[in-house]
Amino acid sequence: MRLILLGPPGAGKGTQAQRLVEKLGIPQLSTGDMLRAAVQAGTEVGKRAKAVMDAGELVSDAIVNAIVAERIDQPDCARGFILDGYPRTLVQADAVEAMLAERGIALDSVIELVVDDKALVGRIVKRAEDAQAAGQPVRKDDNPAVFEERLREYYKKTAPLTGYYYAKGKLKTVDGMASIDAVTAEIEKVLLETAR
Ligand code: AMP
């Protein structure tokens, strides 16, 4: 199963991806997590990405495409993977298509979590508070000012992907404003329908 989760920052892609990992036994490939790990490790990619991420802008297509192309060749991706936060631009979407075609594999589904923008800032603030309460590091970009930029980037560069995948007959939408369990149930329903 090769799956893409689409939706703005704070839509719940990461939470749902983690649940799908358990359910489907395939890994979650979060480019955000991979980039944060690179920043933490101080790699060349991390050094180039850090300021861009802190500003809430998108890292270059070339960097993220290379990270994903390398990651999907790891053995744990052989049975499939869940792309979370990637692709985020039309260039990246074309890159995914080329990567999969080169490997002779198909994309099964693209699920968009549809959410109300007004709720998103609140979710991000809560995510930062929860991380702090759990003694975990708080993401530098999880604050209202940077979030505004992340949302602008989303509308400028990522939102067009819904049309891109709709035109390919791949897009499924799920109400991301429902409870976490209800969203998971809805995604599972969509996946069952896709498998039919
Ligand atoms: P996320 O954890 O998905 O919210 O991503 C955090 C940040 O990492 C984003 O605001 C971008 O700066 C960067 N990033 C993550 N995924 C991508 C991507 N597919 N393309 C470009 N930048 C990305």
Tab-separated table of N, CA and C in Angstrom, residues 14 17 27-36 67-68 71 82-86 88 139:
chain	number	residue	atom	x	y	z
A	14	GLY	N	0.098	13.537	10.810
A	14	GLY	CA	1.072	12.746	11.579
A	14	GLY	C	0.383	11.766	12.518
A	17	ALA	N	-1.178	9.059	10.459
A	17	ALA	CA	-0.142	8.212	9.850
A	17	ALA	C	0.369	7.202	10.874
A	27	PRO	N	5.814	1.712	7.046
A	27	PRO	CA	6.324	2.897	7.738
A	27	PRO	C	5.685	4.218	7.298
A	28	GLN	N	5.770	5.170	8.234
A	28	GLN	CA	5.344	6.548	7.970
A	28	GLN	C	6.587	7.300	7.505
A	29	LEU	N	6.520	7.894	6.337
A	29	LEU	CA	7.654	8.687	5.864
A	29	LEU	C	7.274	10.162	5.972
A	30	SER	N	7.709	10.780	7.046
A	30	SER	CA	7.419	12.197	7.265
A	30	SER	C	8.660	12.996	6.886
A	31	THR	N	8.551	13.793	5.834
A	31	THR	CA	9.723	14.589	5.432
A	31	THR	C	10.058	15.614	6.515
A	32	GLY	N	9.027	16.091	7.238
A	32	GLY	CA	9.278	17.021	8.341
A	32	GLY	C	10.163	16.354	9.399
A	33	ASP	N	9.805	15.111	9.793
A	33	ASP	CA	10.609	14.379	10.792
A	33	ASP	C	12.028	14.140	10.265
A	34	MET	N	12.117	13.763	8.987
A	34	MET	CA	13.450	13.464	8.422
A	34	MET	C	14.322	14.727	8.408
A	35	LEU	N	13.689	15.854	8.052
A	35	LEU	CA	14.452	17.106	8.012
A	35	LEU	C	14.847	17.543	9.424
A	36	ARG	N	13.924	17.372	10.385
A	36	ARG	CA	14.270	17.747	11.774
A	36	ARG	C	15.417	16.875	12.279
A	67	ILE	N	15.825	13.059	-0.454
A	67	ILE	CA	15.640	12.340	0.824
A	67	ILE	C	14.630	11.205	0.649
A	68	VAL	N	13.518	11.518	-0.022
A	68	VAL	CA	12.455	10.512	-0.162
A	68	VAL	C	12.905	9.389	-1.102
A	71	ARG	N	14.939	7.102	0.833
A	71	ARG	CA	14.207	6.413	1.911
A	71	ARG	C	13.328	5.276	1.381
A	82	ILE	N	3.595	5.252	3.981
A	82	ILE	CA	2.634	6.348	4.084
A	82	ILE	C	3.420	7.646	3.996
A	83	LEU	N	3.191	8.426	2.971
A	83	LEU	CA	3.887	9.709	2.821
A	83	LEU	C	3.105	10.770	3.589
A	84	ASP	N	3.784	11.383	4.550
A	84	ASP	CA	3.142	12.370	5.436
A	84	ASP	C	3.907	13.682	5.291
A	85	GLY	N	3.247	14.671	4.677
A	85	GLY	CA	3.921	15.962	4.488
A	85	GLY	C	4.757	16.002	3.220
A	86	TYR	N	4.564	15.049	2.368
A	86	TYR	CA	5.255	14.966	1.075
A	86	TYR	C	4.347	14.195	0.130
A	88	ARG	N	4.635	18.219	-1.373
A	88	ARG	CA	4.066	19.496	-0.943
A	88	ARG	C	4.060	20.519	-2.067
A	139	ARG	N	8.574	22.249	18.902
A	139	ARG	CA	9.019	22.642	17.558
A	139	ARG	C	9.076	24.165	17.448
